[in-house]
PDB file of C-alpha atoms and ligand atoms in Angstrom:
ATOM      1  CA  UNK Q 796      96.554 114.041  93.858  1.00 52.00           C
ATOM      2  CA  UNK Q 797      95.709 112.199  96.933  1.00 60.00           C
ATOM      3  CA  UNK Q 798      95.379 108.612  96.076  1.00 69.00           C
ATOM      4  CA  UNK Q 799      95.762 107.167  99.745  1.00 82.00           C
ATOM      5  CA  UNK Q 800      96.783 103.916  98.331  1.00 89.00           C
ATOM      6  CA  UNK Q 801      99.431 102.160 100.503  1.00 91.00           C
ATOM      7  CA  UNK Q 802     102.602 100.661  99.540  1.00 90.00           C
ATOM      8  CA  UNK Q 803     102.614  97.056 100.084  1.00 91.00           C
ATOM      9  CA  UNK Q 804     105.713  95.172 101.709  1.00 92.00           C
ATOM     10  CA  UNK Q 805     107.292  98.882 102.432  1.00 92.00           C
ATOM     11  CA  UNK Q 806     108.138  99.453 106.400  1.00 93.00           C
ATOM     12  CA  UNK Q 807     109.737 102.886 107.567  1.00 92.00           C
ATOM     13  CA  UNK Q 808     111.657 103.353 110.901  1.00 92.00           C
ATOM     14  CA  UNK Q 809     112.024 106.885 112.023  1.00 93.00           C
ATOM     15  CA  UNK Q 810     114.046 107.559 115.262  1.00 92.00           C
ATOM     16  CA  UNK Q 811     112.962 109.871 117.959  1.00 95.00           C
ATOM     17  CA  UNK Q 812     114.294 110.931 121.069  1.00 95.00           C
ATOM     18  CA  UNK Q 813     111.799 111.694 123.978  1.00 97.00           C
ATOM     19  CA  UNK Q 814     111.701 112.514 127.795  1.00 97.00           C
ATOM     20  CA  UNK Q 815     112.645 115.074 130.294  1.00 98.00           C
ATOM     21  CA  UNK Q 816     115.435 116.986 131.728  1.00 97.00           C
ATOM     22  CA  UNK Q 817     114.852 118.579 135.332  1.00 97.00           C
ATOM     23  CA  UNK Q 818     116.962 120.875 137.564  1.00 97.00           C
ATOM     24  CA  UNK Q 819     116.150 121.776 141.051  1.00 95.00           C
ATOM     25  CA  UNK Q 820     115.386 125.322 141.883  1.00 94.00           C
ATOM     26  CA  UNK Q 821     117.968 126.805 144.449  1.00 91.00           C
ATOM     27  CA  UNK Q 822     115.859 130.089 145.197  1.00 89.00           C
ATOM     28  CA  UNK Q 823     112.192 129.383 145.682  1.00 86.00           C
ATOM     29  CA  UNK Q 824     109.433 131.855 145.792  1.00 89.00           C
ATOM     30  CA  UNK Q 825     106.738 129.257 145.656  1.00 93.00           C
ATOM     31  CA  UNK Q 826     106.151 125.603 146.604  1.00 95.00           C
ATOM     32  CA  UNK Q 827     107.744 124.581 142.944  1.00 96.00           C
ATOM     33  CA  UNK Q 828     111.080 122.714 143.483  1.00 96.00           C
ATOM     34  CA  UNK Q 829     111.940 122.036 139.876  1.00 97.00           C
ATOM     35  CA  UNK Q 830     112.248 123.626 136.685  1.00 97.00           C
ATOM     36  CA  UNK Q 831     111.557 120.990 133.867  1.00 98.00           C
ATOM     37  CA  UNK Q 832     111.418 120.554 130.021  1.00 98.00           C
ATOM     38  CA  UNK Q 833     109.577 117.549 128.281  1.00 98.00           C
ATOM     39  CA  UNK Q 834     110.189 117.037 124.787  1.00 97.00           C
ATOM     40  CA  UNK Q 835     110.143 114.928 121.668  1.00 97.00           C
ATOM     41  CA  UNK Q 836     112.589 115.617 118.754  1.00 94.00           C
ATOM     42  CA  UNK Q 837     115.295 113.203 116.373  1.00 91.00           C
ATOM     43  CA  UNK Q 838     117.914 111.823 118.664  1.00 87.00           C
ATOM     44  CA  UNK Q 839     120.161 114.008 116.296  1.00 83.00           C
ATOM     45  CA  UNK Q 840     118.656 117.039 117.726  1.00 82.00           C
ATOM     46  CA  UNK Q 841     117.279 117.197 114.302  1.00 83.00           C
ATOM     47  CA  UNK Q 842     113.720 118.502 113.226  1.00 89.00           C
ATOM     48  CA  UNK Q 843     111.087 115.753 112.652  1.00 93.00           C
ATOM     49  CA  UNK Q 844     108.368 118.138 111.696  1.00 95.00           C
ATOM     50  CA  UNK Q 845     108.441 117.268 108.044  1.00 94.00           C
ATOM     51  CA  UNK Q 846     106.166 114.156 109.093  1.00 96.00           C
ATOM     52  CA  UNK Q 847     104.629 115.162 111.673  1.00 97.00           C
ATOM     53  CA  UNK Q 848     101.342 117.224 112.015  1.00 97.00           C
ATOM     54  CA  UNK Q 849     100.627 117.903 115.732  1.00 98.00           C
ATOM     55  CA  UNK Q 850     101.994 117.176 119.088  1.00 98.00           C
ATOM     56  CA  UNK Q 851     100.262 117.441 122.245  1.00 98.00           C
ATOM     57  CA  UNK Q 852     101.780 117.134 125.494  1.00 98.00           C
ATOM     58  CA  UNK Q 853      99.250 116.194 128.547  1.00 98.00           C
ATOM     59  CA  UNK Q 854     100.069 117.431 131.873  1.00 98.00           C
ATOM     60  CA  UNK Q 855      98.719 116.748 135.284  1.00 98.00           C
ATOM     61  CA  UNK Q 856      95.519 118.584 136.308  1.00 98.00           C
ATOM     62  CA  UNK Q 857      97.207 120.605 138.595  1.00 97.00           C
ATOM     63  CA  UNK Q 858      98.769 122.725 135.446  1.00 98.00           C
ATOM     64  CA  UNK Q 859      96.876 125.447 133.888  1.00 96.00           C
ATOM     65  CA  UNK Q 860      95.624 124.875 130.502  1.00 97.00           C
ATOM     66  CA  UNK Q 861      97.163 121.200 130.805  1.00 98.00           C
ATOM     67  CA  UNK Q 862      96.791 120.112 127.258  1.00 98.00           C
ATOM     68  CA  UNK Q 863      99.519 121.605 125.388  1.00 98.00           C
ATOM     69  CA  UNK Q 864      99.440 121.469 121.429  1.00 98.00           C
ATOM     70  CA  UNK Q 865     102.216 122.473 118.936  1.00 98.00           C
ATOM     71  CA  UNK Q 866     101.795 122.649 115.091  1.00 98.00           C
ATOM     72  CA  UNK Q 867     105.460 123.016 114.538  1.00 97.00           C
ATOM     73  CA  UNK Q 868     108.759 122.631 116.303  1.00 96.00           C
ATOM     74  CA  UNK Q 869     110.125 122.624 118.975  1.00 97.00           C
ATOM     75  CA  UNK Q 870     107.794 120.135 120.412  1.00 98.00           C
ATOM     76  CA  UNK Q 871     108.534 120.821 124.162  1.00 98.00           C
ATOM     77  CA  UNK Q 872     106.984 122.291 127.249  1.00 98.00           C
ATOM     78  CA  UNK Q 873     108.898 124.094 129.880  1.00 98.00           C
ATOM     79  CA  UNK Q 874     107.532 124.556 133.249  1.00 98.00           C
ATOM     80  CA  UNK Q 875     108.200 124.474 136.962  1.00 97.00           C
ATOM     81  CA  UNK Q 876     106.779 122.389 139.601  1.00 97.00           C
ATOM     82  CA  UNK Q 877     106.859 120.329 142.691  1.00 97.00           C
ATOM     83  CA  UNK Q 878     106.239 116.698 141.765  1.00 97.00           C
ATOM     84  CA  UNK Q 879     106.561 113.830 139.494  1.00 98.00           C
ATOM     85  CA  UNK Q 880     103.639 112.482 136.973  1.00 98.00           C
ATOM     86  CA  UNK Q 881     102.922 110.739 133.857  1.00 98.00           C
ATOM     87  CA  UNK Q 882     103.001 112.900 130.850  1.00 98.00           C
ATOM     88  CA  UNK Q 883     101.132 111.456 127.745  1.00 98.00           C
ATOM     89  CA  UNK Q 884     102.844 112.826 124.441  1.00 98.00           C
ATOM     90  CA  UNK Q 885     100.374 112.299 121.587  1.00 98.00           C
ATOM     91  CA  UNK Q 886     101.709 112.475 117.910  1.00 98.00           C
ATOM     92  CA  UNK Q 887      99.595 113.409 115.048  1.00 98.00           C
ATOM     93  CA  UNK Q 888     100.690 112.466 111.533  1.00 98.00           C
ATOM     94  CA  UNK Q 889      99.490 114.831 108.272  1.00 96.00           C
ATOM     95  CA  UNK Q 890      95.809 113.814 107.055  1.00 96.00           C
ATOM     96  CA  UNK Q 891      97.115 112.117 103.985  1.00 94.00           C
ATOM     97  CA  UNK Q 892      99.276 109.627 105.887  1.00 96.00           C
ATOM     98  CA  UNK Q 893      95.817 107.924 107.294  1.00 95.00           C
ATOM     99  CA  UNK Q 894      97.905 106.724 110.251  1.00 97.00           C
ATOM    100  CA  UNK Q 895      96.303 107.039 113.630  1.00 97.00           C
ATOM    101  CA  UNK Q 896      97.924 109.343 116.436  1.00 98.00           C
ATOM    102  CA  UNK Q 897     100.662 107.460 118.720  1.00 97.00           C
ATOM    103  CA  UNK Q 898     100.758 107.916 122.492  1.00 98.00           C
ATOM    104  CA  UNK Q 899     103.932 107.886 124.258  1.00 97.00           C
ATOM    105  CA  UNK Q 900     103.583 107.407 128.005  1.00 97.00           C
ATOM    106  CA  UNK Q 901     106.650 109.141 130.107  1.00 97.00           C
ATOM    107  CA  UNK Q 902     107.517 109.488 133.589  1.00 97.00           C
ATOM    108  CA  UNK Q 903     108.492 112.851 134.521  1.00 98.00           C
ATOM    109  CA  UNK Q 904     111.503 112.488 136.627  1.00 97.00           C
ATOM    110  CA  UNK Q 905     112.651 115.215 139.010  1.00 97.00           C
ATOM    111  CA  UNK Q 906     114.944 113.620 141.419  1.00 95.00           C
ATOM    112  CA  UNK Q 907     118.079 111.662 140.846  1.00 94.00           C
ATOM    113  CA  UNK Q 908     118.382 108.083 140.995  1.00 90.00           C
ATOM    114  CA  UNK Q 909     119.107 106.535 144.542  1.00 88.00           C
ATOM    115  CA  UNK Q 910     122.809 105.959 144.649  1.00 84.00           C
ATOM    116  CA  UNK Q 911     123.876 105.180 148.361  1.00 85.00           C
ATOM    117  CA  UNK Q 912     126.312 106.848 149.755  1.00 84.00           C
ATOM    118  CA  UNK Q 913     126.897 109.256 146.841  1.00 87.00           C
ATOM    119  CA  UNK Q 914     125.218 112.799 146.612  1.00 89.00           C
ATOM    120  CA  UNK Q 915     123.857 114.439 143.630  1.00 91.00           C
ATOM    121  CA  UNK Q 916     125.667 117.870 142.802  1.00 91.00           C
ATOM    122  CA  UNK Q 917     123.644 120.817 143.770  1.00 88.00           C
ATOM    123  CA  UNK Q 918     121.960 121.922 140.254  1.00 89.00           C
ATOM    124  CA  UNK Q 919     123.057 119.454 138.161  1.00 93.00           C
ATOM    125  CA  UNK Q 920     120.413 118.324 135.822  1.00 95.00           C
ATOM    126  CA  UNK Q 921     118.500 114.967 136.022  1.00 96.00           C
ATOM    127  CA  UNK Q 922     118.116 113.441 132.618  1.00 95.00           C
ATOM    128  CA  UNK Q 923     115.453 111.066 131.865  1.00 95.00           C
ATOM    129  CA  UNK Q 924     115.075 110.615 128.276  1.00 94.00           C
ATOM    130  CA  UNK Q 925     114.782 107.636 125.995  1.00 94.00           C
ATOM    131  CA  UNK Q 926     115.553 106.497 122.120  1.00 93.00           C
ATOM    132  CA  UNK Q 927     112.781 104.802 119.969  1.00 95.00           C
ATOM    133  CA  UNK Q 928     111.702 104.678 116.861  1.00 94.00           C
ATOM    134  CA  UNK Q 929     108.300 105.130 115.016  1.00 96.00           C
ATOM    135  CA  UNK Q 930     107.640 102.337 112.582  1.00 96.00           C
ATOM    136  CA  UNK Q 931     105.112 103.065 109.856  1.00 96.00           C
ATOM    137  CA  UNK Q 932     104.191 100.165 107.963  1.00 96.00           C
ATOM    138  CA  UNK Q 933     102.676 100.183 104.350  1.00 95.00           C
ATOM    139  CA  UNK Q 934     102.553 104.122 104.166  1.00 95.00           C
ATOM    140  CA  UNK Q 935     100.406 105.765 101.776  1.00 96.00           C
ATOM    141  CA  UNK Q 936     102.423 107.111  98.909  1.00 94.00           C
ATOM    142  CA  UNK Q 937     101.940 110.641 100.015  1.00 95.00           C
ATOM    143  CA  UNK Q 938     103.230 109.742 103.565  1.00 95.00           C
ATOM    144  CA  UNK Q 939     106.126 107.999 101.878  1.00 93.00           C
ATOM    145  CA  UNK Q 940     107.034 111.039 100.197  1.00 92.00           C
ATOM    146  CA  UNK Q 941     107.263 112.880 103.265  1.00 93.00           C
ATOM    147  CA  UNK Q 942     108.888 110.316 105.437  1.00 93.00           C
ATOM    148  CA  UNK Q 943     111.653 109.849 103.011  1.00 89.00           C
ATOM    149  CA  UNK Q 944     112.143 113.585 102.249  1.00 84.00           C
ATOM    150  CA  UNK Q 945     115.885 114.528 103.292  1.00 67.00           C
ATOM    151  CA  UNK Q 946     115.822 115.115 106.982  1.00 60.00           C
ATOM    152  CA  UNK Q 947     118.969 117.363 106.959  1.00 62.00           C
ATOM    153  CA  UNK Q 948     121.786 115.253 107.777  1.00 63.00           C
ATOM    154  CA  UNK Q 949     122.065 111.543 109.584  1.00 68.00           C
ATOM    155  CA  UNK Q 950     119.224 110.706 111.573  1.00 77.00           C
ATOM    156  CA  UNK Q 951     121.633 109.091 114.113  1.00 79.00           C
ATOM    157  CA  UNK Q 952     125.015 110.603 114.645  1.00 78.00           C
ATOM    158  CA  UNK Q 953     127.761 108.294 114.276  1.00 81.00           C
ATOM    159  CA  UNK Q 954     129.301 109.451 117.869  1.00 83.00           C
ATOM    160  CA  UNK Q 955     127.614 110.500 120.935  1.00 81.00           C
ATOM    161  CA  UNK Q 956     128.424 114.043 122.126  1.00 80.00           C
ATOM    162  CA  UNK Q 957     127.069 116.361 125.013  1.00 77.00           C
ATOM    163  CA  UNK Q 958     123.488 115.692 125.267  1.00 69.00           C
ATOM    164  CA  UNK Q 959     123.203 113.364 122.306  1.00 74.00           C
ATOM    165  CA  UNK Q 960     123.970 109.975 123.853  1.00 80.00           C
ATOM    166  CA  UNK Q 961     122.144 108.064 121.384  1.00 83.00           C
ATOM    167  CA  UNK Q 962     124.655 107.159 118.503  1.00 85.00           C
ATOM    168  CA  UNK Q 963     125.498 104.364 116.114  1.00 84.00           C
ATOM    169  CA  UNK Q 964     128.861 103.546 118.090  1.00 87.00           C
ATOM    170  CA  UNK Q 965     126.491 103.248 121.297  1.00 86.00           C
ATOM    171  CA  UNK Q 966     124.442 101.155 119.642  1.00 87.00           C
ATOM    172  CA  UNK Q 967     127.063  98.907 118.300  1.00 90.00           C
ATOM    173  CA  UNK Q 968     128.499  98.428 121.725  1.00 91.00           C
ATOM    174  CA  UNK Q 969     124.920  97.649 123.263  1.00 91.00           C
ATOM    175  CA  UNK Q 970     125.094  95.040 120.715  1.00 94.00           C
ATOM    176  CA  UNK Q 971     128.343  93.397 121.738  1.00 95.00           C
ATOM    177  CA  UNK Q 972     126.963  93.744 125.341  1.00 96.00           C
ATOM    178  CA  UNK Q 973     123.741  91.750 124.385  1.00 96.00           C
ATOM    179  CA  UNK Q 974     125.579  89.294 122.400  1.00 96.00           C
ATOM    180  CA  UNK Q 975     128.031  88.827 125.354  1.00 96.00           C
ATOM    181  CA  UNK Q 976     125.118  88.227 127.879  1.00 97.00           C
ATOM    182  CA  UNK Q 977     123.523  85.859 125.222  1.00 97.00           C
ATOM    183  CA  UNK Q 978     126.654  83.844 125.121  1.00 96.00           C
ATOM    184  CA  UNK Q 979     127.192  83.713 128.884  1.00 97.00           C
ATOM    185  CA  UNK Q 980     123.292  82.711 129.323  1.00 97.00           C
ATOM    186  CA  UNK Q 981     124.007  79.517 126.597  1.00 96.00           C
ATOM    187  CA  UNK Q 982     126.757  78.937 128.858  1.00 97.00           C
ATOM    188  CA  UNK Q 983     124.970  78.912 132.259  1.00 97.00           C
ATOM    189  CA  UNK Q 984     122.044  77.109 130.350  1.00 97.00           C
ATOM    190  CA  UNK Q 985     124.603  74.245 129.299  1.00 96.00           C
ATOM    191  CA  UNK Q 986     126.269  73.926 132.626  1.00 97.00           C
ATOM    192  CA  UNK Q 987     122.568  73.698 134.288  1.00 97.00           C
ATOM    193  CA  UNK Q 988     121.562  71.023 131.669  1.00 97.00           C
ATOM    194  CA  UNK Q 989     124.409  68.873 132.694  1.00 97.00           C
ATOM    195  CA  UNK Q 990     123.945  68.950 136.366  1.00 97.00           C
ATOM    196  CA  UNK Q 991     120.372  68.106 135.899  1.00 97.00           C
ATOM    197  CA  UNK Q 992     121.902  65.053 133.811  1.00 97.00           C
ATOM    198  CA  UNK Q 993     124.309  64.042 136.223  1.00 97.00           C
ATOM    199  CA  UNK Q 994     121.458  64.252 139.207  1.00 97.00           C
ATOM    200  CA  UNK Q 995     119.256  62.559 136.961  1.00 97.00           C
ATOM    201  CA  UNK Q 996     121.445  59.566 136.720  1.00 97.00           C
ATOM    202  CA  UNK Q 997     122.392  59.340 140.613  1.00 97.00           C
ATOM    203  CA  UNK Q 998     118.605  59.189 141.048  1.00 97.00           C
ATOM    204  CA  UNK Q 999     118.414  56.445 138.577  1.00 97.00           C
ATOM    205  CA  UNK Q1000     120.805  54.778 140.821  1.00 97.00           C
ATOM    206  CA  UNK Q1001     119.569  55.622 143.937  1.00 97.00           C
ATOM    207  CA  UNK Q1002     116.178  54.366 142.682  1.00 97.00           C
ATOM    208  CA  UNK Q1003     117.631  50.926 141.523  1.00 96.00           C
ATOM    209  CA  UNK Q1004     119.507  50.407 144.863  1.00 95.00           C
ATOM    210  CA  UNK Q1005     116.078  51.173 146.823  1.00 96.00           C
ATOM    211  CA  UNK Q1006     114.257  48.616 144.732  1.00 95.00           C
ATOM    212  CA  UNK Q1007     117.127  45.810 145.309  1.00 95.00           C
ATOM    213  CA  UNK Q1008     116.929  46.618 149.090  1.00 95.00           C
ATOM    214  CA  UNK Q1009     113.200  46.390 149.103  1.00 94.00           C
ATOM    215  CA  UNK Q1010     113.058  43.086 147.222  1.00 94.00           C
ATOM    216  CA  UNK Q1011     115.762  41.621 149.266  1.00 90.00           C
ATOM    217  CA  UNK Q1012     113.998  42.544 152.732  1.00 80.00           C
TER     218      UNK Q1012
HETATM  219  C1  LIG H1335     102.382 114.040 143.168  1.00 58.50           C
HETATM  220  N1  LIG H1335     100.788 112.519 141.946  1.00 58.50           N
HETATM  221  O1  LIG H1335     101.631 113.808 144.330  1.00 58.50           O
HETATM  222  C2  LIG H1335     101.640 113.702 141.949  1.00 58.50           C
HETATM  223  C3  LIG H1335     101.505 115.116 141.185  1.00 58.50           C
HETATM  224  C4  LIG H1335     101.516 117.110 140.078  1.00 58.50           C
HETATM  225  C5  LIG H1335     102.556 118.302 140.140  1.00 58.50           C
HETATM  226  C6  LIG H1335     102.260 115.899 141.053  1.00 58.50           C
HETATM  227  C7  LIG H1335     101.686 121.871 139.556  1.00 58.50           C
HETATM  228  C8  LIG H1335     102.548 122.761 139.725  1.00 58.50           C
HETATM  229  C9  LIG H1335     101.711 123.912 139.614  1.00 58.50           C
HETATM  230  C10 LIG H1335     102.592 120.501 139.682  1.00 58.50           C
HETATM  231  O2  LIG H1335     103.815 120.570 139.973  1.00 58.50           O
HETATM  232  N2  LIG H1335     101.961 119.425 139.684  1.00 58.50           N
HETATM  233  O3  LIG H1335     100.969 124.232 140.690  1.00 58.50           O
HETATM  234  O4  LIG H1335     101.393 124.901 138.457  1.00 58.50           O
HETATM  235  O5  LIG H1335     103.341 114.231 143.121  1.00 58.50           O
END
């Protein structure tokens, strides 16, 4: 039975990974320079279709049939082309969820990042993908059931391996880096505060001296 009742105070987050990989075409028959795949999946490569109704990838108008829709996994488009452009990935949730679709904006990247003095090995894929989380607040009871169904294994792997670069271990390392940075920022902040205080004290002395000189003359 569909109640559509929302669960007060409940927030559920689902990790996702999206973006593209691209490789240069070494033998070219057309003006196409690269083969690429844009995708949406779980960070562990796992299936996320149990809470998704449909995924649409909106490609540049220069592509034939540029709105590609998928009712099931894998949610990905592989194409060849010649240019970079923004891809809109629109995620639709099951009707019983009452959720509006979510759009992700991704810049298709074909070319390696600029690294002065370093050349990119021929045929090495360019990766441009991201970790993100879909947050559902106060889901309907029906959607809650779907969201909490066993996803088949951990949602985020413990350790990174191969193409699965987003791991709990990486998250811990990133948190440590952020903590170190925060301590450095606080340290710098205190240092500058001290400098301002010293400068203000010097300024006060100088002002007093000027006032004394002015009244003496
Ligand atoms: C650019 N503003 O000029 C971008 C547009 C469009 C890329 C890039 C089409 C492939 C085909 C294709 O690769 N379009 O002909 O099927 O770089």
